[in-house]
Coordinates of C-alpha atoms and ligand atoms in Angstrom, one line a residue:
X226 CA 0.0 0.0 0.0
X227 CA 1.4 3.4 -1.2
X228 CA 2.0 5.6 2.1
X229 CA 1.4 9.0 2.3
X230 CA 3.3 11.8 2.0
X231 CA 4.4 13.8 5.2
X232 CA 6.9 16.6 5.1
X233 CA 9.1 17.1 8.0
X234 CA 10.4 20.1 8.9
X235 CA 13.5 19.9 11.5
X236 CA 13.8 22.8 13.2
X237 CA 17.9 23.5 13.7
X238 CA 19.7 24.3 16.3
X239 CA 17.5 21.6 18.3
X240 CA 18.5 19.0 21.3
X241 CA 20.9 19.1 23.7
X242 CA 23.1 22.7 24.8
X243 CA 26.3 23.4 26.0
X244 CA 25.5 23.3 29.5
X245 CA 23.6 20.2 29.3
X246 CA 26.3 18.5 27.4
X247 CA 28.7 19.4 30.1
X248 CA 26.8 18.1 32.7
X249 CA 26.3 15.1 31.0
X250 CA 29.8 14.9 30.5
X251 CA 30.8 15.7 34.1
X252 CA 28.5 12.7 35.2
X253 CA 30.3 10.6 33.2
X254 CA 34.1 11.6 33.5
X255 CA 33.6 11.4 37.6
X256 CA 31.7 7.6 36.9
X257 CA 35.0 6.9 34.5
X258 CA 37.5 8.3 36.6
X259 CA 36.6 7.8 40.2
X260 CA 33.9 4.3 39.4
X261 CA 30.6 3.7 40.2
X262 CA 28.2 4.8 42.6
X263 CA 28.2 9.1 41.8
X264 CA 25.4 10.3 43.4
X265 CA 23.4 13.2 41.6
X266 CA 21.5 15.6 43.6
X267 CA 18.1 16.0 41.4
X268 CA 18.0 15.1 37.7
X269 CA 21.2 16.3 36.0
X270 CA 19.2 17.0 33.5
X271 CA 15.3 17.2 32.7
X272 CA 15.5 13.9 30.9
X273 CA 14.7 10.0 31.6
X274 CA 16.5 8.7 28.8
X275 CA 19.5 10.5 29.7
X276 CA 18.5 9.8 33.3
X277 CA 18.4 6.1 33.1
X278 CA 21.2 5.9 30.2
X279 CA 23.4 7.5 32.8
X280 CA 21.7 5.2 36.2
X281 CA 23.1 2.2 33.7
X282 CA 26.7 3.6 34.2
X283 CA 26.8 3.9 38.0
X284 CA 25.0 7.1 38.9
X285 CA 22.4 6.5 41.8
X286 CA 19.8 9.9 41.8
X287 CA 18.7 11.4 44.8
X288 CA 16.6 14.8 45.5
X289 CA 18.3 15.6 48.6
X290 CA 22.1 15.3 50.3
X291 CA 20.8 13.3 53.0
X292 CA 20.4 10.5 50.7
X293 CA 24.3 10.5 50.0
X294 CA 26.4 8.5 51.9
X295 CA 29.1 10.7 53.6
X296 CA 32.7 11.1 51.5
X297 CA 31.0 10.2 48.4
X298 CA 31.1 11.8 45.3
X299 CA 28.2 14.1 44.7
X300 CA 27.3 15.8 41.4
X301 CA 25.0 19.1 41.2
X302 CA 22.4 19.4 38.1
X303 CA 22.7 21.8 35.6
X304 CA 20.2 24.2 36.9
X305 CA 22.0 24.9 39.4
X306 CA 21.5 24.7 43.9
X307 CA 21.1 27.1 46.0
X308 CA 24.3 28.1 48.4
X309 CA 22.7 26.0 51.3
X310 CA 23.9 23.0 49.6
X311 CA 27.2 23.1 48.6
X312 CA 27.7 24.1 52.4
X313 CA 25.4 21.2 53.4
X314 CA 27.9 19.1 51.4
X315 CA 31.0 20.4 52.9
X316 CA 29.7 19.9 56.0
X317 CA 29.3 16.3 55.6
X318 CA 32.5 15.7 53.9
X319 CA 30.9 14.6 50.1
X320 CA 33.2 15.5 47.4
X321 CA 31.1 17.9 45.1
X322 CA 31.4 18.2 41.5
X323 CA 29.1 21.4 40.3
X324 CA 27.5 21.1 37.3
X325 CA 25.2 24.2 36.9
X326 CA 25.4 25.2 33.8
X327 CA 28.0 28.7 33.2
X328 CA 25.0 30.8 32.1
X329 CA 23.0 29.8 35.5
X330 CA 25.7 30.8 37.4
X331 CA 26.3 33.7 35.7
X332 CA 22.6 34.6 36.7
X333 CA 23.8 33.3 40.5
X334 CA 26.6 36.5 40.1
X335 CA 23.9 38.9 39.0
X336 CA 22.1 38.1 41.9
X337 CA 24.6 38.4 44.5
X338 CA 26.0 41.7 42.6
X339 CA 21.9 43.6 43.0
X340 CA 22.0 42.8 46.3
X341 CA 25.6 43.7 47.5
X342 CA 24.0 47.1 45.6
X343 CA 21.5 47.2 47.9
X344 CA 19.0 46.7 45.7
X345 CA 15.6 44.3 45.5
X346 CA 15.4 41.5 43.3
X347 CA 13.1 40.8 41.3
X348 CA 13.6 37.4 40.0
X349 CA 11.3 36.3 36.7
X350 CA 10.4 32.6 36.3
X351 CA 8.5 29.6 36.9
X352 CA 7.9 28.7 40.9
X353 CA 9.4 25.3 42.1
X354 CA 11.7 25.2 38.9
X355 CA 14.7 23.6 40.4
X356 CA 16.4 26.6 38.6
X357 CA 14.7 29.5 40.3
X358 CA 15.1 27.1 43.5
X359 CA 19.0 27.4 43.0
X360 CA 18.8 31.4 42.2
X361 CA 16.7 32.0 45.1
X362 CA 18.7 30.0 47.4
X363 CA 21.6 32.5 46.6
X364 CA 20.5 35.2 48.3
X365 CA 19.3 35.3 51.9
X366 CA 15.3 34.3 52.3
X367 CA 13.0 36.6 51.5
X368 CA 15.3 38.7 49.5
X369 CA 14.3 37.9 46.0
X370 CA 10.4 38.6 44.7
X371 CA 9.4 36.0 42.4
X372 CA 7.0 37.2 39.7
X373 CA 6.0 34.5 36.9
X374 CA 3.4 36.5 34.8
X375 CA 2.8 39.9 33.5
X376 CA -0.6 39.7 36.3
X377 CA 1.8 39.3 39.0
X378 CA 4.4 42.5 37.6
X379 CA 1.0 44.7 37.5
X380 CA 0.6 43.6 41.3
X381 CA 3.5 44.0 43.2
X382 CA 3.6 46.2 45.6
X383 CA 7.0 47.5 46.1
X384 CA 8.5 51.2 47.6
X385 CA 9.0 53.3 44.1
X386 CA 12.2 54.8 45.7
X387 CA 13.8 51.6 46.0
X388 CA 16.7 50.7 44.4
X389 CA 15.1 47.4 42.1
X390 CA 17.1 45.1 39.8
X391 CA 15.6 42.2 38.0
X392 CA 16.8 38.8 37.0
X393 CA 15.1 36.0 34.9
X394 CA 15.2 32.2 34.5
X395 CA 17.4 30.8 31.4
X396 CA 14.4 29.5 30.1
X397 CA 11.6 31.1 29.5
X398 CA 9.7 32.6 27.1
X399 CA 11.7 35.4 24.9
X400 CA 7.9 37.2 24.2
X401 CA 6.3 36.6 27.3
X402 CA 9.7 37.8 29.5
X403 CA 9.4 40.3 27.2
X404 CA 6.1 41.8 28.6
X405 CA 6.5 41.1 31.6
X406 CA 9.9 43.0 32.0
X407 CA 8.0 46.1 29.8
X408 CA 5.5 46.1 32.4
X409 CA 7.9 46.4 35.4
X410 CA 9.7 49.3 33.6
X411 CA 6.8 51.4 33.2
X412 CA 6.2 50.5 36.7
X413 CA 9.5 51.3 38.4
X414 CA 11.3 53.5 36.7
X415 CA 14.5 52.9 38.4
X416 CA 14.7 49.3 37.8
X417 CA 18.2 47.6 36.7
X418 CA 18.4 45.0 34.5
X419 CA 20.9 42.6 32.9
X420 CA 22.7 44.6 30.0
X421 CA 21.8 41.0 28.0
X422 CA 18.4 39.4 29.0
X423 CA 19.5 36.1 31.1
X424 CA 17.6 33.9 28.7
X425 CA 20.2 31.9 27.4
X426 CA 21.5 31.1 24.0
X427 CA 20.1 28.2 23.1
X428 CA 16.3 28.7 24.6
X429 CA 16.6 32.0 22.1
X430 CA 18.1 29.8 19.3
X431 CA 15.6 26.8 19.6
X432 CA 12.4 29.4 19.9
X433 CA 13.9 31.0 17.1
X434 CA 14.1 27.9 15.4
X435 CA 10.6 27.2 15.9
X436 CA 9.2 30.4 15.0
X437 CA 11.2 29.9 11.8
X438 CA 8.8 26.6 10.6
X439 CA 5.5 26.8 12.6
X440 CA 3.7 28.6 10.0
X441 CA 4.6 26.2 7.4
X442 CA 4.0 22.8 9.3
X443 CA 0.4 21.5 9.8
X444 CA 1.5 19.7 13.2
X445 CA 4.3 20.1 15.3
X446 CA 6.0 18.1 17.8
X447 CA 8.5 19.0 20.9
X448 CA 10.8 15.9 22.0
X449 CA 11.0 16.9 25.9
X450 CA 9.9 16.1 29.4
X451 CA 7.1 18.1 30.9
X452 CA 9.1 19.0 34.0
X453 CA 11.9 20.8 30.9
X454 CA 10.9 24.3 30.5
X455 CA 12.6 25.3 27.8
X456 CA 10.5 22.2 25.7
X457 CA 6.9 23.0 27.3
X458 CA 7.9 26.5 26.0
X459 CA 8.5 25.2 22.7
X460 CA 5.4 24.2 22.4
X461 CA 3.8 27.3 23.3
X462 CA 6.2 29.6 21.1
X463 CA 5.0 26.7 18.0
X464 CA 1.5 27.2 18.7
X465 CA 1.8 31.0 19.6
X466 CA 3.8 31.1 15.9
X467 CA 1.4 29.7 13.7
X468 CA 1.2 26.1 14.7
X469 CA -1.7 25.2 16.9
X470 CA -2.0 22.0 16.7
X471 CA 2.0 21.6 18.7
X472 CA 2.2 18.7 21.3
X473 CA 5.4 17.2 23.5
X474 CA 6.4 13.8 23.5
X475 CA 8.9 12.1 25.6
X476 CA 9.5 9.5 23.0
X477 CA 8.6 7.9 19.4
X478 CA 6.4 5.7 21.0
X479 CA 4.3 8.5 23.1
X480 CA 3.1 9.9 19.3
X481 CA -1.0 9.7 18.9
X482 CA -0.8 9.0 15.6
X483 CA -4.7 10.6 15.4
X484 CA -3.0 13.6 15.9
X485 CA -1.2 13.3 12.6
X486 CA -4.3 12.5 11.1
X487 CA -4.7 14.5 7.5
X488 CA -1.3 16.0 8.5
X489 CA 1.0 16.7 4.9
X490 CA 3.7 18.5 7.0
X491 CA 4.7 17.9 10.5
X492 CA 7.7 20.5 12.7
X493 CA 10.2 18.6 15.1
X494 CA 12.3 19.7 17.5
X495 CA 13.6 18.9 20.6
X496 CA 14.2 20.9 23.8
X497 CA 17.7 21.7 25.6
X498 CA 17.7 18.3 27.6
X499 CA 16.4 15.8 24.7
X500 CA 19.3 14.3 22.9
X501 CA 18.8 13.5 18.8
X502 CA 18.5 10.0 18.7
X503 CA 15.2 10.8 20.1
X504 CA 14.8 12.6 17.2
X505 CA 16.1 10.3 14.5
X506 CA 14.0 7.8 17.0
X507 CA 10.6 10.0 15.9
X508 CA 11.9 10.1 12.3
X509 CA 12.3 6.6 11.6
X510 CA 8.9 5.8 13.4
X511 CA 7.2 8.2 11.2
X512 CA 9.2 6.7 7.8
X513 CA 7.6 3.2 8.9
X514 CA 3.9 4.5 8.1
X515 CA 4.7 7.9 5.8
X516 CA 6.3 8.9 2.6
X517 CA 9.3 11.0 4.5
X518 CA 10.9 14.1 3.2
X519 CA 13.1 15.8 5.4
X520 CA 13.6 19.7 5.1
X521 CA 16.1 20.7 7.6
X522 CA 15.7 24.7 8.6
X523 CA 18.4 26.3 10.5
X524 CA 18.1 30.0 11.8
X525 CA 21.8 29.8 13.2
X526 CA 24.6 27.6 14.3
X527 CA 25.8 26.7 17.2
X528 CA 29.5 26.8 18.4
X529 CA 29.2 27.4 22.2
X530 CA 31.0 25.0 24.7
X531 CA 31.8 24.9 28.5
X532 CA 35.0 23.0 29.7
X533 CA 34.9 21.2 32.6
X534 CA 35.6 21.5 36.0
X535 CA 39.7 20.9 36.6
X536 CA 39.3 17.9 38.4
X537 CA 37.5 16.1 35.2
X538 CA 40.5 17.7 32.8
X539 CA 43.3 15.6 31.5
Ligands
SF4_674 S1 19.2 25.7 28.5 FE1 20.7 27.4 28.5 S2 21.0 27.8 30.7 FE2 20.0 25.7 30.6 S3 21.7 24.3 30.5 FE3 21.3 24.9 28.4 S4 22.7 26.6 27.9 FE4 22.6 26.4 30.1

């Protein structure tokens, strides 16, 4: 039986980042060089493939340092901890391997340089997220404001003639930080900002990517977990773009193929955390019941990398 035809358009740059490559890597190199069991505080990163690929090798994940038997080795995720826990881990003599990814930290400086200013913090981003968790924690409590939505900025109640600053998550939304920052601007005059929105790189380059084919694909889908950010807001920037019908998977086999249903075209990606043999993985599934043509759009290329920690080098 002749199979039908079905487009798909690969959004590029897509997958895995710099930071989440490194702290793949630094999982690894510590399981190679020092052997198995590494503990992991949290996910390393917001993926079960990559999760359980890495349990396979020796890593043993735990939410909390209590878990972690004392003078073990202990890696941090890429989103980063707050300042509690590298003391917490010090304290009970682990041997702590950081992998928050450079552009987290460099958030984690921001925060400690507003304050040391004297100024408020405004932090924007998603409660809970292990990464506003980690920038929080860097500051003493109650010293950073969380606001998540454009609502919350019109709400706030803060002294005009304070000194404000705000920060944002690495993830989020370029348009909807976008508002929400406009709105505390015309709010508070005064505020400071980052001289280059903390939204990193590669959430800007895979949105950008997205934007780039939503309009043209009849369905789109995000490989990602739901607890990754930067995927659950690829599917909102697809559907916000021109794509409505834009769902996550985790995997090939999470596809419903009724929602391909009449589809000619169909937009892939993947978030920060999903590596591409899901991809391929989603390809070859679709190959098995479609005519495949593969149109590859890239808005940019990537070249960014982060070396490791000294210990992991040579
Ligand atoms: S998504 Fe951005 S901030 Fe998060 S790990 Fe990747 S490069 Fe770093």
């Amino acid at each position: 039986m002749k199979k039908p035809p079905l487009t798909i358009f690969l959004a590029g740059p897509r997958g895995f980042c710099a930071g989440v490559e490194r702290a793949v890597q630094i999982v690894e190199r510590t399981i190679e060089r020092f052997g198995p069991p590494v503990y992991v505080r949290h996910e390393i990163v917001h993926n079960r493939f990559v999760v359980e690929r890495l349990e396979r090798s020796g890593a043993v994940f735990v939410e909390e340092l209590a878990a972690v038997p004392e003078g073990a080795f202990v890696v941090f995720s890429a989103h980063g901890v707050p300042k509690a826990v590298p003391a917490e881990a010090e304290a009970r003599h682990l041997i702590a391997l950081d992998a928050t990814c450079p552009l987290v930290s460099k958030v984690h400086r921001e925060a400690e340089h507003h304050f040391a200013q004297g100024r408020r913090v405004i932090l924007i981003g998603h409660a809970g997220h292990p990464e506003v968790v980690g920038t929080m924690g860097q500051l003493p409590a109650d010293a950073v404001l969380l606001v998540e939505t454009v609502e919350d900025a019109t709400r706030i109640e803060l002294d005009d003639a304070a000194e404000l600053a705000y920060i944002t998550q690495t993830t989020l939304s370029i348009e909807d930080t976008h508002a929400i920052i406009a709105v505390l601007k015309a709010r508070f005059p005064r505020l400071h900002g980052p001289k280059h929105e903390d939204i990193c790189y590669a959430t800007t380059n895979r949105q950008s990517a997205v934007k780039a084919i939503a309009r043209r694909c009849d369905r789109l889908l995000v490989v990602g977990a739901p607890n990754s950010s930067n995927s659950v807001r690829l599917v909102e920037v697809a559907r916000q773009g021109g794509c409505p019908q834009a769902a996550l998977i985790g995997r090939a086999r999470d596809i419903d193929w009724r929602f391909l249903e009449g589809a000619r075209s169909l937009g892939l990606t993947a978030g920060a955390s999903a590596p591409e043999i899901l991809v391929e993985e989603v390809v070859e599934l679709c190959r098995q019941r479609y005519d495949v043509a593969i149109e590859e759009v890239a808005v940019t290329r990537e070249e960014v990398r982060f070396n490791l920690p000294r210990a992991l080098i040579a």
